[in-house]
């Protein structure tokens, strides 16, 4: 039995769920080095311009994905209306991703507007999930992003998010310099 063919079949069968390195090792009854070698070999085969898929590492799993250079053809075939996220949904996703785990009330405080409907929509799209209860009064749900979120944005882990940088502007500089002047006087 050719393990490379079995691995390819595994990647196909798991689809969007993906498969972890550990699951590959357990299923094929091989060690991690052998699994990595097989993944590398199969990945090289998919690099050919004659192939339409590739192996990606997303959401801590390996999965078959389409190649970006063929995107225009896939878009012609697939209607993406359901995949489009509203501005509010993107905003709430960003708040959750950078502050997880977080309650809906904390999201509302950051946004300055109720996020109940948006959170419900993101839950239904499996982009966020409930991961427990807060110790705050009323024990509100705590939310965290999902593997699907990582997939959707092409991230291997939440650590791949870009750093948030404070914009450097004159108003902030003036504020900080005045604060320093006051502290020096005290």
mmCIF file of N, CA, C and O in Angstrom, residues 118-175:
data_model
loop_
_atom_site.group_PDB
_atom_site.id
_atom_site.type_symbol
_atom_site.label_atom_id
_atom_site.label_comp_id
_atom_site.label_asym_id
_atom_site.label_seq_id
_atom_site.Cartn_x
_atom_site.Cartn_y
_atom_site.Cartn_z
ATOM 1 N N UNK A 118 -25.288 40.554 15.757
ATOM 2 C CA UNK A 118 -24.053 40.237 15.023
ATOM 3 C C UNK A 118 -23.399 38.987 15.618
ATOM 4 O O UNK A 118 -22.961 38.102 14.879
ATOM 5 N N UNK A 119 -23.349 38.892 16.940
ATOM 6 C CA UNK A 119 -22.763 37.717 17.593
ATOM 7 C C UNK A 119 -23.553 36.464 17.202
ATOM 8 O O UNK A 119 -22.973 35.422 16.895
ATOM 9 N N UNK A 120 -24.881 36.578 17.183
ATOM 10 C CA UNK A 120 -25.739 35.444 16.800
ATOM 11 C C UNK A 120 -25.426 34.991 15.365
ATOM 12 O O UNK A 120 -25.311 33.804 15.093
ATOM 13 N N UNK A 121 -25.254 35.950 14.446
ATOM 14 C CA UNK A 121 -24.925 35.624 13.048
ATOM 15 C C UNK A 121 -23.545 34.961 12.944
ATOM 16 O O UNK A 121 -23.370 34.003 12.197
ATOM 17 N N UNK A 122 -22.573 35.455 13.691
ATOM 18 C CA UNK A 122 -21.227 34.876 13.655
ATOM 19 C C UNK A 122 -21.224 33.466 14.237
ATOM 20 O O UNK A 122 -20.498 32.591 13.753
ATOM 21 N N UNK A 123 -22.043 33.239 15.268
ATOM 22 C CA UNK A 123 -22.185 31.884 15.826
ATOM 23 C C UNK A 123 -22.781 30.942 14.786
ATOM 24 O O UNK A 123 -22.318 29.813 14.619
ATOM 25 N N UNK A 124 -23.791 31.408 14.057
ATOM 26 C CA UNK A 124 -24.440 30.561 13.050
ATOM 27 C C UNK A 124 -23.510 30.247 11.880
ATOM 28 O O UNK A 124 -23.658 29.229 11.219
ATOM 29 N N UNK A 125 -22.540 31.123 11.631
ATOM 30 C CA UNK A 125 -21.556 30.893 10.566
ATOM 31 C C UNK A 125 -20.338 30.127 11.073
ATOM 32 O O UNK A 125 -19.389 29.912 10.339
ATOM 33 N N UNK A 126 -20.356 29.736 12.359
ATOM 34 C CA UNK A 126 -19.266 28.992 12.991
ATOM 35 C C UNK A 126 -17.928 29.734 12.969
ATOM 36 O O UNK A 126 -16.872 29.112 12.976
ATOM 37 N N UNK A 127 -17.978 31.062 12.946
ATOM 38 C CA UNK A 127 -16.741 31.840 12.999
ATOM 39 C C UNK A 127 -16.325 32.131 14.432
ATOM 40 O O UNK A 127 -15.162 32.436 14.694
ATOM 41 N N UNK A 128 -17.283 32.050 15.370
ATOM 42 C CA UNK A 128 -16.996 32.176 16.795
ATOM 43 C C UNK A 128 -17.746 31.077 17.528
ATOM 44 O O UNK A 128 -18.663 30.458 16.962
ATOM 45 N N UNK A 129 -17.344 30.836 18.782
ATOM 46 C CA UNK A 129 -18.026 29.830 19.597
ATOM 47 C C UNK A 129 -18.006 30.263 21.055
ATOM 48 O O UNK A 129 -17.192 31.091 21.459
ATOM 49 N N UNK A 130 -18.933 29.668 21.819
ATOM 50 C CA UNK A 130 -18.982 29.895 23.259
ATOM 51 C C UNK A 130 -17.974 28.947 23.891
ATOM 52 O O UNK A 130 -17.977 27.749 23.609
ATOM 53 N N UNK A 131 -17.101 29.495 24.742
ATOM 54 C CA UNK A 131 -16.050 28.678 25.358
ATOM 55 C C UNK A 131 -16.146 28.617 26.872
ATOM 56 O O UNK A 131 -15.247 28.097 27.520
ATOM 57 N N UNK A 132 -17.231 29.139 27.413
ATOM 58 C CA UNK A 132 -17.395 29.094 28.863
ATOM 59 C C UNK A 132 -18.209 30.267 29.344
ATOM 60 O O UNK A 132 -18.849 30.982 28.561
ATOM 61 N N UNK A 133 -18.183 30.447 30.650
ATOM 62 C CA UNK A 133 -18.929 31.522 31.304
ATOM 63 C C UNK A 133 -17.963 32.419 32.056
ATOM 64 O O UNK A 133 -17.004 31.949 32.651
ATOM 65 N N UNK A 134 -18.255 33.714 32.034
ATOM 66 C CA UNK A 134 -17.450 34.695 32.759
ATOM 67 C C UNK A 134 -17.829 34.677 34.238
ATOM 68 O O UNK A 134 -18.908 34.228 34.601
ATOM 69 N N UNK A 135 -16.945 35.183 35.075
ATOM 70 C CA UNK A 135 -17.235 35.322 36.497
ATOM 71 C C UNK A 135 -18.004 36.606 36.787
ATOM 72 O O UNK A 135 -18.355 36.874 37.939
ATOM 73 N N UNK A 136 -18.289 37.396 35.765
ATOM 74 C CA UNK A 136 -19.038 38.638 35.940
ATOM 75 C C UNK A 136 -20.470 38.331 36.372
ATOM 76 O O UNK A 136 -20.958 37.217 36.141
ATOM 77 N N UNK A 137 -21.165 39.283 36.989
ATOM 78 C CA UNK A 137 -22.560 39.056 37.392
ATOM 79 C C UNK A 137 -23.411 38.599 36.203
ATOM 80 O O UNK A 137 -23.297 39.137 35.106
ATOM 81 N N UNK A 138 -24.231 37.600 36.445
ATOM 82 C CA UNK A 138 -25.069 37.035 35.394
ATOM 83 C C UNK A 138 -24.385 35.930 34.605
ATOM 84 O O UNK A 138 -24.980 35.301 33.750
ATOM 85 N N UNK A 139 -23.100 35.720 34.871
ATOM 86 C CA UNK A 139 -22.313 34.679 34.204
ATOM 87 C C UNK A 139 -22.495 34.691 32.672
ATOM 88 O O UNK A 139 -22.927 33.711 32.068
ATOM 89 N N UNK A 140 -22.156 35.822 32.006
ATOM 90 C CA UNK A 140 -22.326 35.884 30.548
ATOM 91 C C UNK A 140 -21.372 34.922 29.828
ATOM 92 O O UNK A 140 -20.325 34.558 30.357
ATOM 93 N N UNK A 141 -21.776 34.541 28.619
ATOM 94 C CA UNK A 141 -20.957 33.658 27.794
ATOM 95 C C UNK A 141 -19.649 34.336 27.407
ATOM 96 O O UNK A 141 -19.607 35.546 27.197
ATOM 97 N N UNK A 142 -18.600 33.526 27.287
ATOM 98 C CA UNK A 142 -17.313 33.976 26.762
ATOM 99 C C UNK A 142 -17.197 33.471 25.332
ATOM 100 O O UNK A 142 -17.498 32.298 25.050
ATOM 101 N N UNK A 143 -16.760 34.338 24.423
ATOM 102 C CA UNK A 143 -16.643 33.985 23.004
ATOM 103 C C UNK A 143 -15.186 33.963 22.569
ATOM 104 O O UNK A 143 -14.357 34.702 23.060
ATOM 105 N N UNK A 144 -14.925 33.081 21.612
ATOM 106 C CA UNK A 144 -13.588 32.901 21.047
ATOM 107 C C UNK A 144 -13.770 32.571 19.560
ATOM 108 O O UNK A 144 -14.789 32.046 19.158
ATOM 109 N N UNK A 145 -12.764 32.863 18.756
ATOM 110 C CA UNK A 145 -12.818 32.511 17.332
ATOM 111 C C UNK A 145 -12.648 31.003 17.165
ATOM 112 O O UNK A 145 -12.184 30.315 18.062
ATOM 113 N N UNK A 146 -12.995 30.500 15.979
ATOM 114 C CA UNK A 146 -12.956 29.064 15.693
ATOM 115 C C UNK A 146 -11.923 28.737 14.616
ATOM 116 O O UNK A 146 -11.326 29.638 14.020
ATOM 117 N N UNK A 147 -11.791 27.461 14.343
ATOM 118 C CA UNK A 147 -10.946 27.011 13.228
ATOM 119 C C UNK A 147 -11.452 27.587 11.916
ATOM 120 O O UNK A 147 -10.673 27.923 11.032
ATOM 121 N N UNK A 148 -12.778 27.660 11.784
ATOM 122 C CA UNK A 148 -13.376 28.211 10.564
ATOM 123 C C UNK A 148 -12.955 29.665 10.370
ATOM 124 O O UNK A 148 -12.734 30.104 9.248
ATOM 125 N N UNK A 149 -12.844 30.410 11.465
ATOM 126 C CA UNK A 149 -12.362 31.781 11.389
ATOM 127 C C UNK A 149 -10.942 31.799 10.823
ATOM 128 O O UNK A 149 -10.627 32.576 9.915
ATOM 129 N N UNK A 150 -10.087 30.933 11.379
ATOM 130 C CA UNK A 150 -8.703 30.865 10.904
ATOM 131 C C UNK A 150 -8.673 30.516 9.423
ATOM 132 O O UNK A 150 -7.928 31.117 8.646
ATOM 133 N N UNK A 151 -9.494 29.546 9.035
ATOM 134 C CA UNK A 151 -9.609 29.140 7.635
ATOM 135 C C UNK A 151 -10.021 30.306 6.747
ATOM 136 O O UNK A 151 -9.413 30.559 5.712
ATOM 137 N N UNK A 152 -11.071 30.972 7.165
ATOM 138 C CA UNK A 152 -11.661 32.067 6.392
ATOM 139 C C UNK A 152 -10.642 33.160 6.101
ATOM 140 O O UNK A 152 -10.631 33.738 5.028
ATOM 141 N N UNK A 153 -9.758 33.422 7.057
ATOM 142 C CA UNK A 153 -8.797 34.499 6.906
ATOM 143 C C UNK A 153 -7.380 33.998 6.595
ATOM 144 O O UNK A 153 -6.432 34.778 6.602
ATOM 145 N N UNK A 154 -7.253 32.690 6.323
ATOM 146 C CA UNK A 154 -5.963 32.135 5.921
ATOM 147 C C UNK A 154 -4.897 32.200 6.988
ATOM 148 O O UNK A 154 -3.729 32.445 6.694
ATOM 149 N N UNK A 155 -5.286 31.954 8.246
ATOM 150 C CA UNK A 155 -4.347 32.008 9.362
ATOM 151 C C UNK A 155 -4.061 30.609 9.884
ATOM 152 O O UNK A 155 -4.957 29.767 9.935
ATOM 153 N N UNK A 156 -2.835 30.353 10.295
ATOM 154 C CA UNK A 156 -2.492 29.079 10.919
ATOM 155 C C UNK A 156 -2.929 29.062 12.373
ATOM 156 O O UNK A 156 -3.342 28.040 12.895
ATOM 157 N N UNK A 157 -2.805 30.210 13.039
ATOM 158 C CA UNK A 157 -3.229 30.328 14.429
ATOM 159 C C UNK A 157 -3.579 31.782 14.693
ATOM 160 O O UNK A 157 -3.273 32.671 13.887
ATOM 161 N N UNK A 158 -4.194 32.035 15.827
ATOM 162 C CA UNK A 158 -4.589 33.391 16.199
ATOM 163 C C UNK A 158 -3.360 34.288 16.351
ATOM 164 O O UNK A 158 -3.440 35.496 16.183
ATOM 165 N N UNK A 159 -2.197 33.687 16.592
ATOM 166 C CA UNK A 159 -0.952 34.450 16.729
ATOM 167 C C UNK A 159 -0.493 35.067 15.411
ATOM 168 O O UNK A 159 0.388 35.917 15.401
ATOM 169 N N UNK A 160 -1.092 34.618 14.286
ATOM 170 C CA UNK A 160 -0.726 35.163 12.977
ATOM 171 C C UNK A 160 -1.432 36.480 12.662
ATOM 172 O O UNK A 160 -1.171 37.080 11.622
ATOM 173 N N UNK A 161 -2.317 36.922 13.551
ATOM 174 C CA UNK A 161 -2.974 38.213 13.335
ATOM 175 C C UNK A 161 -1.931 39.316 13.342
ATOM 176 O O UNK A 161 -0.976 39.260 14.118
ATOM 177 N N UNK A 162 -2.116 40.342 12.530
ATOM 178 C CA UNK A 162 -1.158 41.449 12.548
ATOM 179 C C UNK A 162 -1.219 42.194 13.876
ATOM 180 O O UNK A 162 -2.268 42.234 14.519
ATOM 181 N N UNK A 163 -0.085 42.753 14.288
ATOM 182 C CA UNK A 163 -0.044 43.538 15.523
ATOM 183 C C UNK A 163 -0.851 44.813 15.339
ATOM 184 O O UNK A 163 -0.855 45.409 14.263
ATOM 185 N N UNK A 164 -1.522 45.222 16.398
ATOM 186 C CA UNK A 164 -2.236 46.496 16.381
ATOM 187 C C UNK A 164 -1.264 47.576 16.792
ATOM 188 O O UNK A 164 -0.651 47.505 17.844
ATOM 189 N N UNK A 165 -1.121 48.575 15.964
ATOM 190 C CA UNK A 165 -0.198 49.670 16.269
ATOM 191 C C UNK A 165 -0.988 50.937 16.525
ATOM 192 O O UNK A 165 -1.956 51.226 15.831
ATOM 193 N N UNK A 166 -0.575 51.695 17.516
ATOM 194 C CA UNK A 166 -1.204 52.986 17.788
ATOM 195 C C UNK A 166 -0.676 53.968 16.762
ATOM 196 O O UNK A 166 0.527 54.068 16.535
ATOM 197 N N UNK A 167 -1.599 54.680 16.135
ATOM 198 C CA UNK A 167 -1.188 55.656 15.125
ATOM 199 C C UNK A 167 -0.418 56.787 15.792
ATOM 200 O O UNK A 167 -0.777 57.263 16.856
ATOM 201 N N UNK A 168 0.637 57.185 15.130
ATOM 202 C CA UNK A 168 1.497 58.245 15.642
ATOM 203 C C UNK A 168 1.008 59.580 15.086
ATOM 204 O O UNK A 168 1.205 59.896 13.919
ATOM 205 N N UNK A 169 0.328 60.380 15.903
ATOM 206 C CA UNK A 169 -0.124 61.681 15.414
ATOM 207 C C UNK A 169 0.255 62.782 16.401
ATOM 208 O O UNK A 169 0.584 62.530 17.543
ATOM 209 N N UNK A 170 0.181 64.002 15.922
ATOM 210 C CA UNK A 170 0.624 65.156 16.720
ATOM 211 C C UNK A 170 -0.190 65.321 17.998
ATOM 212 O O UNK A 170 0.346 65.731 19.030
ATOM 213 N N UNK A 171 -1.506 65.039 17.941
ATOM 214 C CA UNK A 171 -2.348 65.202 19.113
ATOM 215 C C UNK A 171 -1.887 64.289 20.252
ATOM 216 O O UNK A 171 -1.804 64.712 21.401
ATOM 217 N N UNK A 172 -1.586 63.021 19.905
ATOM 218 C CA UNK A 172 -1.115 62.081 20.923
ATOM 219 C C UNK A 172 0.237 62.528 21.482
ATOM 220 O O UNK A 172 0.461 62.438 22.679
ATOM 221 N N UNK A 173 1.119 63.000 20.616
ATOM 222 C CA UNK A 173 2.434 63.458 21.070
ATOM 223 C C UNK A 173 2.272 64.613 22.055
ATOM 224 O O UNK A 173 2.930 64.655 23.084
ATOM 225 N N UNK A 174 1.391 65.547 21.722
ATOM 226 C CA UNK A 174 1.162 66.700 22.590
ATOM 227 C C UNK A 174 0.597 66.250 23.927
ATOM 228 O O UNK A 174 1.010 66.743 24.980
ATOM 229 N N UNK A 175 -0.334 65.333 23.909
ATOM 230 C CA UNK A 175 -0.946 64.818 25.129
ATOM 231 C C UNK A 175 0.110 64.180 26.025
ATOM 232 O O UNK A 175 0.171 64.458 27.214
#
